[in-house]
XYZ file of C-alpha atoms in Angstrom:
287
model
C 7.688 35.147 10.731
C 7.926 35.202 14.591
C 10.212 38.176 14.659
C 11.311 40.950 12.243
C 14.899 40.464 10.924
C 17.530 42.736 13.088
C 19.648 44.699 10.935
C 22.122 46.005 14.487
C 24.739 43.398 14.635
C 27.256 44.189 12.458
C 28.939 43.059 9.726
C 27.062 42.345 6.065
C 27.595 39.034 5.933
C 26.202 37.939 9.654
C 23.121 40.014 8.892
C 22.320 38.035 5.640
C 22.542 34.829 7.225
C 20.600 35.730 10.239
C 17.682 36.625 8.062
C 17.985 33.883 5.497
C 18.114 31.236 8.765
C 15.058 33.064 9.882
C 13.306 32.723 6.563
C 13.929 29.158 5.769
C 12.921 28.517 10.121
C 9.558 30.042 9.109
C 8.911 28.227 5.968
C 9.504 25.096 7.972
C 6.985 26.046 10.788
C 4.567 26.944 8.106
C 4.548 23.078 6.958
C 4.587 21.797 3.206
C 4.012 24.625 0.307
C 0.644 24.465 -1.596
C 0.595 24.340 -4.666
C -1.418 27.255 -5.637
C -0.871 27.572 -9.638
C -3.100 25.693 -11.819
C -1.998 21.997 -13.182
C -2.234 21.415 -17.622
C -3.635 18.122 -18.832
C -1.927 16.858 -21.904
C -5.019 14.995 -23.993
C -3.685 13.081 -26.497
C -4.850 11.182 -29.247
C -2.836 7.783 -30.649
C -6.000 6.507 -32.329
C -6.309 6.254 -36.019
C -9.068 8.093 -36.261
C -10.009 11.191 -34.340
C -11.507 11.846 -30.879
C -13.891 14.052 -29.262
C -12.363 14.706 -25.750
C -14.567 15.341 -22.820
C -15.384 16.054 -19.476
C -17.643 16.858 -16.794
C -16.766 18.568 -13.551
C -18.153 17.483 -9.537
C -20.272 19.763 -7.836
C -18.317 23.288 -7.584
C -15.540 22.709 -9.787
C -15.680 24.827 -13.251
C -16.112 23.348 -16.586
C -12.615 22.875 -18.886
C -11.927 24.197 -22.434
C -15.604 24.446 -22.719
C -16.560 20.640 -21.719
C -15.368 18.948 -25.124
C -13.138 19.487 -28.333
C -12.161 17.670 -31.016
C -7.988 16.034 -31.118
C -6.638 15.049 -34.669
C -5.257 11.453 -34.438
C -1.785 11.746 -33.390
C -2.311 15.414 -31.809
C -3.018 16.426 -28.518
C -4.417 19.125 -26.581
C -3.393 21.200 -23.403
C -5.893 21.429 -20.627
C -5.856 24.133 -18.026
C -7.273 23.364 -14.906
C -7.366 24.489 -11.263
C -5.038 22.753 -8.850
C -7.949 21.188 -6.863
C -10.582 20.287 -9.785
C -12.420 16.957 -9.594
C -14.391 15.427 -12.336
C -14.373 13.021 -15.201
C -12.620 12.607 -18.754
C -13.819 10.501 -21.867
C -13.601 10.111 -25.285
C -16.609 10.471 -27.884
C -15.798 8.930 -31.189
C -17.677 8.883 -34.047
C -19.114 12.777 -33.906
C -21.095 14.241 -36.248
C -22.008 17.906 -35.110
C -23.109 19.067 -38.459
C -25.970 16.627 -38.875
C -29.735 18.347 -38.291
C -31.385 15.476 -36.685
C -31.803 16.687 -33.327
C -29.996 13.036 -31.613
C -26.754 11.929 -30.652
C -23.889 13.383 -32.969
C -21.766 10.533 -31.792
C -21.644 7.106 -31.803
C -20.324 6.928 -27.871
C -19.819 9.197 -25.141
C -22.201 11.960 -26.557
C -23.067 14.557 -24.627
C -26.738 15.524 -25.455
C -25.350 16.225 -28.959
C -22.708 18.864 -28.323
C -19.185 20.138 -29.588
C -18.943 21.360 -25.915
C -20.322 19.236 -23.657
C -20.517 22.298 -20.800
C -20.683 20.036 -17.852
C -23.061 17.226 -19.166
C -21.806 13.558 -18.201
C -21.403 11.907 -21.338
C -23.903 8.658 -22.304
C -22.692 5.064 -21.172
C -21.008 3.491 -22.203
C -17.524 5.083 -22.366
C -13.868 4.404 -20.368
C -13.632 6.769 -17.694
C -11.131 8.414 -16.383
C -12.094 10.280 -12.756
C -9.608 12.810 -10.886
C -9.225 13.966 -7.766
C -6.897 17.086 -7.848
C -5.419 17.913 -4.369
C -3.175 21.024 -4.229
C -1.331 20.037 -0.628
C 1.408 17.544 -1.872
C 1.520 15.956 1.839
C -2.174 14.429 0.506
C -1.637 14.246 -3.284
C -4.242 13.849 -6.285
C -5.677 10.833 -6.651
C -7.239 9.336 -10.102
C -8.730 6.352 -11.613
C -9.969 4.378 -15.010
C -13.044 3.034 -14.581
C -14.973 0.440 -16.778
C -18.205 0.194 -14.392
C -20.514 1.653 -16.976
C -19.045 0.171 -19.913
C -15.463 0.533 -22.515
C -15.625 2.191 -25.726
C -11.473 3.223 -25.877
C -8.341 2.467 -24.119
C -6.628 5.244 -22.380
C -3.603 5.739 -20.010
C -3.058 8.207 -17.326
C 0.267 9.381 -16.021
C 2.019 12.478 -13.572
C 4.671 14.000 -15.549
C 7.092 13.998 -14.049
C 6.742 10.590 -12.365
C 10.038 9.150 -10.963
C 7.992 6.380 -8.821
C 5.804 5.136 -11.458
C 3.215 4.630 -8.826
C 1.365 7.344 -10.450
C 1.034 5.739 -14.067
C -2.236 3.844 -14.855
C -1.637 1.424 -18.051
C -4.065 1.061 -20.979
C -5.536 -2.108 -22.338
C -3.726 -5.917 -22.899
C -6.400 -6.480 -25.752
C -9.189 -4.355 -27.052
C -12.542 -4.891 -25.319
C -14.535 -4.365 -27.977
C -13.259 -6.966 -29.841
C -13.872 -9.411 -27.137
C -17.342 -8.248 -26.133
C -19.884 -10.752 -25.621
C -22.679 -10.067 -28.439
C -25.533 -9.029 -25.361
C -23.133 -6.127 -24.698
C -21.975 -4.911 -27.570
C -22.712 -1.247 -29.048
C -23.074 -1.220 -32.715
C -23.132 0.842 -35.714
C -23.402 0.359 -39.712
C -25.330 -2.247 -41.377
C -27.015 0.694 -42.646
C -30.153 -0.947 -45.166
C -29.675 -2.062 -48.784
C -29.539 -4.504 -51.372
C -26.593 -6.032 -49.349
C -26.434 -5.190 -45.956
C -23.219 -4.182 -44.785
C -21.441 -5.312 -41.575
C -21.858 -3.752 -38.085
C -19.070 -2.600 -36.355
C -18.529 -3.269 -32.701
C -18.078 0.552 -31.256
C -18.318 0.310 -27.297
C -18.878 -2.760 -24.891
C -21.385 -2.187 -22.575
C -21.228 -3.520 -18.387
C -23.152 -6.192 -17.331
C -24.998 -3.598 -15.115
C -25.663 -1.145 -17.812
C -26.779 -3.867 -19.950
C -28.849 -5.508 -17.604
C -29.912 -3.822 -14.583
C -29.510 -6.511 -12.046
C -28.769 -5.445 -8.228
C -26.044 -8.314 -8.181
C -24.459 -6.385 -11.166
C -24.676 -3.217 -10.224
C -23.498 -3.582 -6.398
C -26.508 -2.148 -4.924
C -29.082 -3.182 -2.813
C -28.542 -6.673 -1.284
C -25.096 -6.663 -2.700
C -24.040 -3.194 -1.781
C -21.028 -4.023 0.111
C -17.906 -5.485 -1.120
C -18.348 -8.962 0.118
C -21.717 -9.828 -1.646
C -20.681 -8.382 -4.982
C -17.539 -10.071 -5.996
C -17.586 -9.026 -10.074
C -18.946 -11.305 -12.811
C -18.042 -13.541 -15.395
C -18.668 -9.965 -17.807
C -16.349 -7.960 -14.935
C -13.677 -10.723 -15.493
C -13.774 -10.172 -19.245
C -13.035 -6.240 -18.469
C -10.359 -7.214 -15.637
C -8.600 -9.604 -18.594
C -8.411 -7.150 -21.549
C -7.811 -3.722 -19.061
C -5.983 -5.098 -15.504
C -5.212 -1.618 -14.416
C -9.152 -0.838 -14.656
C -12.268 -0.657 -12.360
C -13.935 -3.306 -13.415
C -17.242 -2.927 -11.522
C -17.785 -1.006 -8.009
C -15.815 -2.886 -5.947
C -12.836 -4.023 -7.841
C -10.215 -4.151 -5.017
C -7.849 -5.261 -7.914
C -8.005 -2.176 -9.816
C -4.609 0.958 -9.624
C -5.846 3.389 -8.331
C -3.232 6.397 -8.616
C -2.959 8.091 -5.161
C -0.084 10.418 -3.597
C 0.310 12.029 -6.717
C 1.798 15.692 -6.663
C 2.513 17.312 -10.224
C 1.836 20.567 -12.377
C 1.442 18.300 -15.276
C -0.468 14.988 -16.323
C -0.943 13.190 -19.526
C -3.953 11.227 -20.903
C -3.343 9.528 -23.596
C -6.706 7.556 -25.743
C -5.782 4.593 -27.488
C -1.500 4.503 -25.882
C -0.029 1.451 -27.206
C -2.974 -0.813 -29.040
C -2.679 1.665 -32.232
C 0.617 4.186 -32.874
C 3.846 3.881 -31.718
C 4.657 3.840 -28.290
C 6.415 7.346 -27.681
C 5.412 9.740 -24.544
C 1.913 10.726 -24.323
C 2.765 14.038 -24.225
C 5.645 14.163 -26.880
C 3.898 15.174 -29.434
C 2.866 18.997 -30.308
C -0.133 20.225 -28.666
C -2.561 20.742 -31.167
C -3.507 24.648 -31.569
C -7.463 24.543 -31.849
């Protein structure tokens, strides 16, 4: 404040509105309020089978709820996290942590064979979602889904509350891997035997991941946006997932920017399996 509040002039009632005039003036001059609290992440789990949460934080942001947990299909789990952490989500599916064989304890997204990832960026390929928490609401948090390294669930990502909508990301029209092209596909099963049995499709991998290429990949000659204009395999993603990245420079793609809330839901597998309620009206899981 410029000035202390002067208690001389008399009468109660002119000195309380003096000072609360001067208070409010001040907040003004002082610009927007930050939000200093922490924000909660609602992860939640529609699947029919249970998930393996994840995620990995940037460069100087802490780790959350140890870097990975497991949520019950049709449970969810709260999140604490600072109000200006960056980093990644995914889902693993298909964990086994009790197996002694020294690999992968799940079938996507592992993360070097871990319950708790700790930080480690989970193995391609697997739907990401990346944040950007900002705690000055004239700049907002920003986030994304991104396919670039590959699918292996659908997920949806919203502020709650969100009156605009602008700050909602949808899941998938159709489920990727059903539609994946057999040179990306991840699969498992068809263990050995007198009759071999069938191999399930569990993650889709991208073009790049699958084959390397510069003109996949958007790098090297076509590092810019006008020599790498997607794929046939991109256009696959961009069918099944619009809301998506579908490789680097997908100008197509929602981005959720401008976003200013205490609380945000993601939500694995939101409308393909379950019902079609809030992704955070459900009970929190206590784990």
């Amino acid at each position: 404040m410029a000035e202390r509040c002067s208690w001389r002039t008399t009468g109660a009632r002119r000195r309380l509105l003096s000072c609360a005039i001067m208070v409010i003036l001040s907040f003004m001059a002082a610009g927007p309020v930050v939000l200093t609290e922490g924000i909660v992440f609602h992860v939640a789990n529609r699947c029919p089978f249970p998930v393996w949460p994840a995620s990995a934080p940037n460069t100087g942001h802490p780790v959350l709820a140890g870097g990975g947990f497991l949520v019950p299909p049709g449970k969810s789990r709260r999140v604490a996290a600072p109000a200006t952490w960056n980093g990644r989500f995914w889902a693993r599916t298909g964990c086994n942590f009790t197996a002694a064989n020294g690999g992968a304890a799940c079938l996507t997204g592992d993360c070097e064979g871990r319950l708790a990832c700790n930080g480690s960026a989970g193995a391609p390929p697997a739907t990401l979602v990346e944040v950007s928490l900002h705690a000055d609401p004239s700049k907002g948090s920003s986030y994304d889904v991104s396919l670039v390294d590959g699918y292996n669930l659908p997920v949806a990502v919203s502020a709650k509350p969100d009156g605009t909508g602008k700050c909602a990301i949808a899941g998938c029209a159709k489920d990727v891997n059903a539609v994946c092209p057999p040179e990306l596909q991840v699969t498992a099963g068809g263990a050995g035997g007198r009759r071999k049995a069938e191999k399930t499709v569990v993650a889709c991998k991208s073009a790049c991941l699958a084959f390397g290429l510069d003109a996949f990949c958007c790098r090297g000659a076509y590092a810019t946006p006008a020599a790498c204009r997607g794929s046939v395999y991109s256009r696959l993603f961009k069918d099944a997932c619009p809301a998506y990245y579908s490789y680097a420079y997908d100008t197509t793609a929602a981005t959720a920017t401008g976003c200013y809330a205490q609380e945000y839901a993601i939500t694995f597998c939101p409308s393909r399996w379950g019902d079609e309620e809030e992704a955070d009206g459900g009970r929190d899981a206590q784990m």
